[in-house]
Short mmCIF file of C-alpha atoms and ligand atoms in Angstrom, two decimals:
data_model
loop_
_atom_site.label_atom_id
_atom_site.label_comp_id
_atom_site.label_asym_id
_atom_site.label_seq_id
_atom_site.Cartn_x
_atom_site.Cartn_y
_atom_site.Cartn_z
CA MET T 1 128.40 80.88 162.60
CA LYS T 2 126.71 83.33 160.14
CA VAL T 3 122.87 83.93 161.63
CA PHE T 4 119.93 84.55 159.74
CA ASN T 5 117.13 86.45 161.45
CA PHE T 6 113.67 84.90 159.84
CA GLY T 7 111.49 86.94 162.37
CA ALA T 8 108.53 89.03 161.16
CA GLY T 9 109.65 92.42 163.04
CA PRO T 10 111.74 93.58 164.64
CA ALA T 11 113.71 92.15 161.81
CA GLN T 12 116.77 92.03 160.27
CA LEU T 13 117.84 94.66 158.77
CA PRO T 14 120.64 95.20 155.78
CA PRO T 15 123.99 94.41 157.19
CA PRO T 16 125.88 97.17 155.27
CA VAL T 17 123.48 99.56 157.14
CA MET T 18 123.94 97.92 160.57
CA GLN T 19 128.02 98.57 160.05
CA GLN T 20 127.79 102.02 159.12
CA ALA T 21 125.60 102.66 162.09
CA GLN T 22 127.95 100.95 164.49
CA ALA T 23 131.04 102.88 162.74
CA GLU T 24 129.07 105.93 163.28
CA PHE T 25 127.57 105.27 166.70
CA LEU T 26 129.49 107.04 169.29
CA ASP T 27 130.77 110.21 166.73
CA TRP T 28 128.07 111.11 163.83
CA HIS T 29 130.09 112.97 161.35
CA GLY T 30 133.12 114.56 163.56
CA THR T 31 130.38 115.97 165.87
CA GLY T 32 131.88 113.90 168.86
CA ILE T 33 128.69 112.80 169.59
CA SER T 34 126.55 109.89 169.21
CA VAL T 35 122.92 110.41 166.93
CA ILE T 36 121.34 109.30 169.98
CA GLU T 37 122.62 112.23 171.97
CA MET T 38 121.82 114.99 169.64
CA SER T 39 118.97 117.42 169.86
CA HIS T 40 115.99 116.72 167.71
CA ARG T 41 116.31 120.82 166.40
CA SER T 42 120.08 120.58 165.98
CA PRO T 43 121.60 121.47 162.83
CA SER T 44 123.58 117.89 162.54
CA PHE T 45 120.00 116.05 162.89
CA ALA T 46 118.22 118.83 160.37
CA ASP T 47 120.71 117.22 157.82
CA ILE T 48 119.65 113.63 158.75
CA ILE T 49 115.89 114.59 158.47
CA ASP T 50 116.87 116.77 154.90
CA GLN T 51 118.55 113.66 153.48
CA SER T 52 116.09 111.27 154.70
CA GLU T 53 113.23 112.92 153.30
CA HIS T 54 115.21 113.64 150.07
CA ASP T 55 115.83 110.25 149.65
CA LEU T 56 112.79 108.57 150.57
CA SER T 57 111.08 111.22 147.88
CA GLU T 58 113.35 110.01 145.43
CA LEU T 59 112.62 106.24 146.21
CA LEU T 60 108.95 106.84 145.38
CA SER T 61 109.02 109.71 142.91
CA LEU T 62 107.06 111.59 145.09
CA PRO T 63 105.41 114.43 144.03
CA GLU T 64 105.36 117.86 145.68
CA HIS T 65 101.25 117.34 146.62
CA TYR T 66 102.36 114.50 149.25
CA GLN T 67 103.53 114.84 152.75
CA ILE T 68 106.05 112.47 154.26
CA LEU T 69 105.51 112.20 158.09
CA PHE T 70 107.69 110.23 160.71
CA LEU T 71 105.51 109.42 163.31
CA GLN T 72 105.72 107.31 166.52
CA GLY T 73 102.95 105.26 167.84
CA GLY T 74 103.51 102.29 165.48
CA ALA T 75 101.53 101.20 162.54
CA THR T 76 98.55 100.53 165.11
CA HIS T 77 98.39 103.96 165.83
CA MET T 78 97.74 104.73 162.09
CA MET T 79 94.72 102.49 162.35
CA SER T 80 93.27 105.24 164.79
CA MET T 81 94.78 108.24 162.59
CA VAL T 82 93.41 107.58 159.64
CA PRO T 83 89.71 107.37 160.58
CA LEU T 84 90.03 110.33 162.62
CA ASN T 85 91.98 112.33 159.83
CA PHE T 86 89.99 111.21 157.28
CA LEU T 87 86.50 111.20 157.95
CA SER T 88 84.18 114.01 159.33
CA ARG T 89 81.38 113.48 161.30
CA GLY T 90 78.57 110.87 160.29
CA GLN T 91 81.02 109.59 157.68
CA SER T 92 81.51 105.91 156.84
CA ALA T 93 84.88 104.04 155.38
CA ASP T 94 85.46 100.92 153.20
CA TYR T 95 87.42 98.09 154.53
CA LEU T 96 88.95 95.12 152.79
CA HIS T 97 89.38 92.50 155.51
CA THR T 98 92.14 89.71 154.24
CA GLY T 99 94.04 89.01 157.48
CA ASN T 100 94.76 90.11 161.10
CA TRP T 101 96.20 93.39 160.43
CA SER T 102 93.11 94.30 158.28
CA GLY T 103 91.02 92.66 160.80
CA LYS T 104 93.05 94.89 163.60
CA ALA T 105 92.37 98.41 161.39
CA ILE T 106 88.40 97.21 161.44
CA ASN T 107 88.00 96.84 164.90
CA GLU T 108 89.83 100.36 165.47
CA GLY T 109 87.63 102.20 162.61
CA ARG T 110 84.33 101.05 164.02
CA ARG T 111 85.39 102.61 167.77
CA LEU T 112 85.69 105.95 165.81
CA ALA T 113 83.42 105.75 162.59
CA ALA T 114 80.87 103.59 160.83
CA VAL T 115 82.76 100.76 159.05
CA ASN T 116 81.74 98.91 155.80
CA VAL T 117 83.49 95.69 155.34
CA VAL T 118 83.21 95.20 151.59
CA ALA T 119 84.45 91.47 151.63
CA SER T 120 86.48 89.19 154.39
CA SER T 121 88.38 86.00 153.16
CA LYS T 122 88.24 85.14 157.04
CA ALA T 123 86.23 81.89 155.98
CA ASP T 124 88.90 80.72 154.05
CA GLU T 125 91.17 81.58 156.80
CA PHE T 126 92.50 84.76 154.91
CA MET T 127 94.61 81.89 152.42
CA ARG T 128 93.44 84.30 149.54
CA ILE T 129 92.39 88.01 148.94
CA PRO T 130 88.34 88.30 148.17
CA PRO T 131 88.17 89.36 144.46
CA PRO T 132 87.16 92.57 143.31
CA SER T 133 84.04 91.00 141.78
CA GLN T 134 82.97 90.23 145.48
CA TRP T 135 83.35 93.63 146.88
CA GLN T 136 80.43 95.46 148.39
CA LEU T 137 81.67 99.22 147.81
CA ASP T 138 79.81 101.88 149.51
CA PRO T 139 79.57 105.06 147.08
CA GLY T 140 79.50 107.45 149.99
CA ALA T 141 82.71 106.12 151.81
CA GLY T 142 85.51 108.66 152.83
CA TYR T 143 88.42 106.07 152.00
CA PHE T 144 89.00 102.22 151.03
CA TYR T 145 91.43 100.74 153.31
CA TYR T 146 93.27 97.39 152.71
CA CYS T 147 96.64 95.78 153.91
CA ASP T 148 98.83 95.12 151.25
CA ASN T 149 100.85 92.51 152.86
CA GLU T 150 99.10 90.58 155.58
CA THR T 151 101.90 89.65 157.42
CA ILE T 152 100.79 86.53 159.49
CA SER T 153 98.89 84.61 156.94
CA GLY T 154 101.38 85.30 154.42
CA VAL T 155 98.95 86.99 151.74
CA GLU T 156 99.93 90.14 149.30
CA PHE T 157 98.24 92.10 146.54
CA GLN T 158 100.25 91.66 143.59
CA ASP T 159 99.10 95.15 142.62
CA VAL T 160 97.28 98.01 143.43
CA PRO T 161 93.52 97.14 143.57
CA ASP T 162 91.52 99.49 141.27
CA ALA T 163 88.09 98.64 141.79
CA ALA T 164 87.64 101.09 144.89
CA THR T 165 86.36 104.33 144.01
CA ALA T 166 87.15 106.13 147.13
CA PRO T 167 90.59 107.52 147.91
CA LEU T 168 92.97 104.26 148.56
CA VAL T 169 94.55 103.98 152.01
CA SER T 170 96.96 100.97 152.65
CA ASP T 171 98.91 99.41 155.54
CA MET T 172 102.17 98.46 153.58
CA THR T 173 104.26 97.97 157.07
CA SER T 174 105.55 94.65 155.96
CA ASN T 175 106.18 95.45 152.22
CA PHE T 176 106.95 98.91 152.13
CA LEU T 177 110.30 99.75 150.08
CA SER T 178 110.06 96.06 148.58
CA ARG T 179 108.57 97.05 145.13
CA GLU T 180 107.90 100.26 142.75
CA PHE T 181 104.48 101.46 143.10
CA ASP T 182 102.22 104.33 142.03
CA ILE T 183 102.12 106.69 145.12
CA THR T 184 99.95 109.05 143.12
CA ARG T 185 97.10 106.36 143.44
CA PHE T 186 96.75 106.69 146.86
CA ALA T 187 95.74 109.12 149.62
CA CYS T 188 97.51 107.77 152.32
CA VAL T 189 100.30 105.02 152.63
CA PHE T 190 101.89 103.85 156.04
CA ALA T 191 104.38 101.38 157.46
CA GLY T 192 105.53 100.87 160.68
CA ALA T 193 109.77 101.04 160.43
CA GLN T 194 110.64 97.45 162.10
CA LYS T 195 110.43 95.50 158.95
CA ASN T 196 111.62 96.63 155.58
CA ILE T 197 112.87 100.21 157.17
CA GLY T 198 114.82 99.98 160.39
CA PRO T 199 114.62 99.80 164.31
CA ALA T 200 111.01 100.00 165.96
CA GLY T 201 110.02 103.36 167.39
CA LEU T 202 109.38 105.13 163.95
CA THR T 203 105.97 104.67 161.52
CA VAL T 204 106.38 106.43 158.41
CA ALA T 205 103.33 107.98 156.60
CA ILE T 206 103.00 109.50 153.22
CA ILE T 207 99.99 111.63 152.65
CA ARG T 208 98.37 113.58 150.25
CA LYS T 209 98.49 117.15 151.12
CA ASP T 210 94.66 118.03 150.59
CA CYS T 211 93.63 115.26 153.10
CA ILE T 212 95.37 116.93 155.80
CA GLY T 213 93.26 119.00 158.32
CA SER T 214 90.18 118.11 156.27
CA SER T 215 88.02 116.31 158.92
CA ASP T 216 85.68 118.85 160.90
CA ARG T 217 86.82 116.40 164.11
CA THR T 218 88.46 118.27 166.89
CA LEU T 219 91.75 115.74 167.68
CA PRO T 220 93.83 115.43 170.20
CA LEU T 221 97.04 117.39 169.21
CA LEU T 222 99.26 114.59 168.24
CA TYR T 223 96.11 112.60 166.59
CA ASP T 224 96.14 115.17 163.94
CA PHE T 225 98.12 115.05 160.70
CA LYS T 226 98.13 118.44 160.56
CA THR T 227 100.09 119.06 163.78
CA HIS T 228 103.00 116.76 162.31
CA ALA T 229 102.90 118.18 158.61
CA ASP T 230 103.34 122.24 160.26
CA THR T 231 106.01 120.91 162.22
CA ARG T 232 108.07 118.51 159.88
CA SER T 233 107.44 116.01 162.37
CA LEU T 234 108.92 117.55 164.94
CA SER T 235 105.92 118.94 167.26
CA ASN T 236 107.64 116.57 169.90
CA THR T 237 110.64 114.83 170.15
CA PRO T 238 110.87 112.32 167.29
CA ALA T 239 112.53 108.62 167.54
CA THR T 240 115.57 110.22 166.41
CA PHE T 241 117.78 107.04 166.41
CA SER T 242 115.06 105.08 164.34
CA TRP T 243 114.72 107.87 162.45
CA TYR T 244 118.67 108.32 161.25
CA MET T 245 118.63 104.54 160.79
CA ALA T 246 115.42 104.88 158.41
CA GLY T 247 117.84 107.53 156.64
CA LEU T 248 120.53 104.77 156.10
CA THR T 249 118.30 102.39 155.22
CA PHE T 250 116.56 104.94 152.20
CA ARG T 251 120.28 105.55 151.30
CA TRP T 252 121.22 102.24 150.93
CA ILE T 253 118.09 101.21 148.83
CA LEU T 254 119.25 104.16 146.24
CA GLN T 255 122.44 102.88 146.00
CA GLN T 256 120.98 99.33 145.52
CA GLY T 257 119.37 100.64 142.47
CA GLY T 258 116.16 101.48 144.47
CA LEU T 259 112.73 100.00 144.51
CA ALA T 260 113.28 97.77 141.18
CA ALA T 261 116.25 96.14 142.64
CA MET T 262 114.32 95.59 146.10
CA HIS T 263 111.77 93.84 144.06
CA SER T 264 113.79 91.60 142.03
CA ASN T 265 115.87 90.67 145.05
CA ALA T 266 112.20 89.65 147.01
CA LEU T 267 111.47 87.60 144.19
CA ALA T 268 114.56 85.86 143.73
CA ARG T 269 114.58 84.89 147.90
CA SER T 270 110.86 84.60 147.84
CA ALA T 271 110.97 82.00 144.44
CA LEU T 272 114.17 80.30 146.24
CA LEU T 273 111.67 79.02 149.24
CA TYR T 274 108.67 78.78 147.49
CA ASP T 275 110.70 76.11 145.24
CA CYS T 276 111.69 74.30 148.25
CA ILE T 277 108.46 74.38 149.64
CA ASP T 278 106.61 72.97 146.36
CA SER T 279 108.93 70.45 145.37
CA ASP T 280 109.02 68.40 148.34
CA ASP T 281 105.86 66.79 149.39
CA PHE T 282 107.56 67.14 153.14
CA TYR T 283 106.45 71.00 153.71
CA SER T 284 103.60 72.73 152.07
CA SER T 285 102.52 76.22 151.66
CA PRO T 286 98.46 76.68 152.89
CA VAL T 287 98.50 79.96 150.88
CA ASP T 288 96.85 80.46 147.31
CA ARG T 289 99.47 80.68 144.89
CA ALA T 290 97.71 83.64 143.48
CA TYR T 291 98.46 85.79 146.47
CA ARG T 292 101.60 84.45 147.92
CA SER T 293 103.80 87.16 149.23
CA ARG T 294 107.21 87.72 148.74
CA MET T 295 108.10 89.14 152.46
CA ASN T 296 106.30 86.34 154.83
CA ILE T 297 106.45 82.56 154.06
CA PRO T 298 104.16 80.71 156.07
CA PHE T 299 104.72 76.93 155.66
CA VAL T 300 103.99 73.79 157.41
CA LEU T 301 105.11 70.20 157.84
CA ALA T 302 103.89 67.19 156.80
CA ASP T 303 104.15 65.77 160.58
CA ASP T 304 103.38 68.38 162.54
CA SER T 305 105.51 66.46 165.83
CA LEU T 306 108.41 67.46 164.26
CA ASP T 307 108.05 71.15 164.43
CA LYS T 308 109.69 71.53 167.66
CA VAL T 309 112.69 69.49 166.30
CA PHE T 310 113.03 71.72 163.08
CA LEU T 311 112.82 74.82 165.15
CA GLN T 312 115.49 73.80 167.30
CA GLN T 313 117.75 72.41 164.82
CA ALA T 314 117.52 75.28 162.54
CA ALA T 315 118.16 77.76 165.64
CA GLU T 316 121.42 75.32 165.88
CA ALA T 317 122.17 76.03 162.57
CA GLY T 318 122.04 79.78 162.86
CA LEU T 319 118.54 80.10 161.18
CA LEU T 320 116.53 81.82 163.79
CA ALA T 321 112.83 82.98 164.58
CA LEU T 322 111.27 80.54 162.04
CA LYS T 323 108.31 80.16 164.28
CA GLY T 324 104.99 80.69 162.87
CA HIS T 325 102.52 83.01 164.42
CA ARG T 326 100.78 81.49 167.56
CA SER T 327 97.48 82.08 165.62
CA VAL T 328 98.62 79.91 162.12
CA GLY T 329 101.22 77.82 163.75
CA GLY T 330 104.36 76.00 161.75
CA MET T 331 107.19 77.78 160.25
CA ARG T 332 107.01 81.24 158.82
CA ALA T 333 109.90 82.78 157.29
CA SER T 334 110.09 86.77 156.85
CA LEU T 335 112.60 87.93 154.09
CA TYR T 336 112.57 91.73 154.03
CA ASN T 337 115.09 93.69 152.34
CA GLY T 338 117.51 93.48 154.95
CA MET T 339 117.95 89.53 154.23
CA PRO T 340 120.56 88.37 152.06
CA LEU T 341 119.74 85.74 149.29
CA GLU T 342 122.38 83.59 151.19
CA GLY T 343 120.19 83.11 153.76
CA VAL T 344 117.48 81.85 152.19
CA ALA T 345 119.78 79.39 150.45
CA THR T 346 121.51 78.32 153.97
CA LEU T 347 117.61 78.12 155.05
CA VAL T 348 116.69 76.09 152.03
CA GLU T 349 119.81 73.60 152.62
CA PHE T 350 119.03 73.14 156.09
CA MET T 351 115.32 72.24 155.14
CA ARG T 352 116.33 69.58 152.18
CA ASP T 353 118.66 68.09 154.88
CA PHE T 354 115.92 67.99 157.44
CA SER T 355 113.27 66.55 154.98
CA ARG T 356 115.99 63.85 153.86
CA ARG T 357 116.76 62.75 157.57
CA LYS T 358 113.16 62.74 158.88
CA GLY T 359 110.98 62.61 155.87
N1 PMP P 401 100.20 95.95 159.95
C1 PMP P 401 100.92 95.40 159.88
C2 PMP P 401 100.92 94.69 158.39
C3 PMP P 401 102.04 94.46 160.74
O1 PMP P 401 102.65 93.51 160.16
C4 PMP P 401 102.36 94.96 162.06
C5 PMP P 401 102.78 94.18 162.74
N2 PMP P 401 103.60 93.44 162.46
C6 PMP P 401 101.28 96.22 162.54
C7 PMP P 401 100.52 96.68 161.74
C8 PMP P 401 101.60 96.50 163.68
O2 PMP P 401 102.45 97.37 163.54
P1 PMP P 401 102.92 98.10 165.00
O3 PMP P 401 103.50 96.79 166.25
O4 PMP P 401 103.98 99.06 164.69
O5 PMP P 401 101.70 99.07 165.73
#
């Protein structure tokens, strides 16, 4: 039986990437050793670094004045690194509160700096994004922070917000590389790898070079963007295997036609599932249509006493990890780059059949 993994992350990776990693696992390119046994300072790993940087730069049409960092510590670590690196003492930052992950960033930001929450959709249970007309921007803010796709509630920005005046910082952990965007609008974009890029343990950060080393604070070595920029992310041992696999994914995306192809795949996948949810009263999506995510799709059953049996029968049909986040309940299907359309078609077929039998 074919299995499809709808987990929010670590998530299903593109099958060809997994197959290539498997084929090369014991002997990388005739070296006789595995990538996981290779020095991060060896010529072989230097090739992996060069290729991955080259391919990611091509995917993003990245200009020279941006630096790619391959970091550890997860996206959560960036929630500390951003205020520490972007703000000098006494400076404040703007944050938009649209869900759990921007909420975490706000909490962490408050430990390190003055935070101005420009608007919050908490009262709407994060089912929409507050319109820019309601944002209370601080003209002195050192940056404007937002989360491009809230993984738990399933709300996604449809475009890069243009209301903010301060340099833009975005957490794109759960929708990075799933559509084209203009990187030059940003001072910093970051993403934990374990959704659209590769295995956990790696965080990709793209930072405008003039923002590196600009704070007047003395930072712990590994919290300083400059440490990583100066050493090409080799200050200490990086997450070599995750980095290598991210490189395979970048290559695969390029071969598929780049970010435009990822976007049209994402639209096709999410439309299929939203159509199923919207066309059957047995299912519903709580999220405002204008902000629905292409990546994470929460939905509920008309009768929540059937949740358990839904999840059980889905798992028996090879449709895994559909349980909604514990804070929201119901179901959630995560449809990242690695999810083939066939996976969503199989899920939709199962949902229609389940509704016929139980609805
Ligand atoms: N931001 C978003 C949008 C996320 O979805 C997640 C993880 N689910 C995080 C941040 C935290 O990532 P990590 O576990 O890599 O710290």
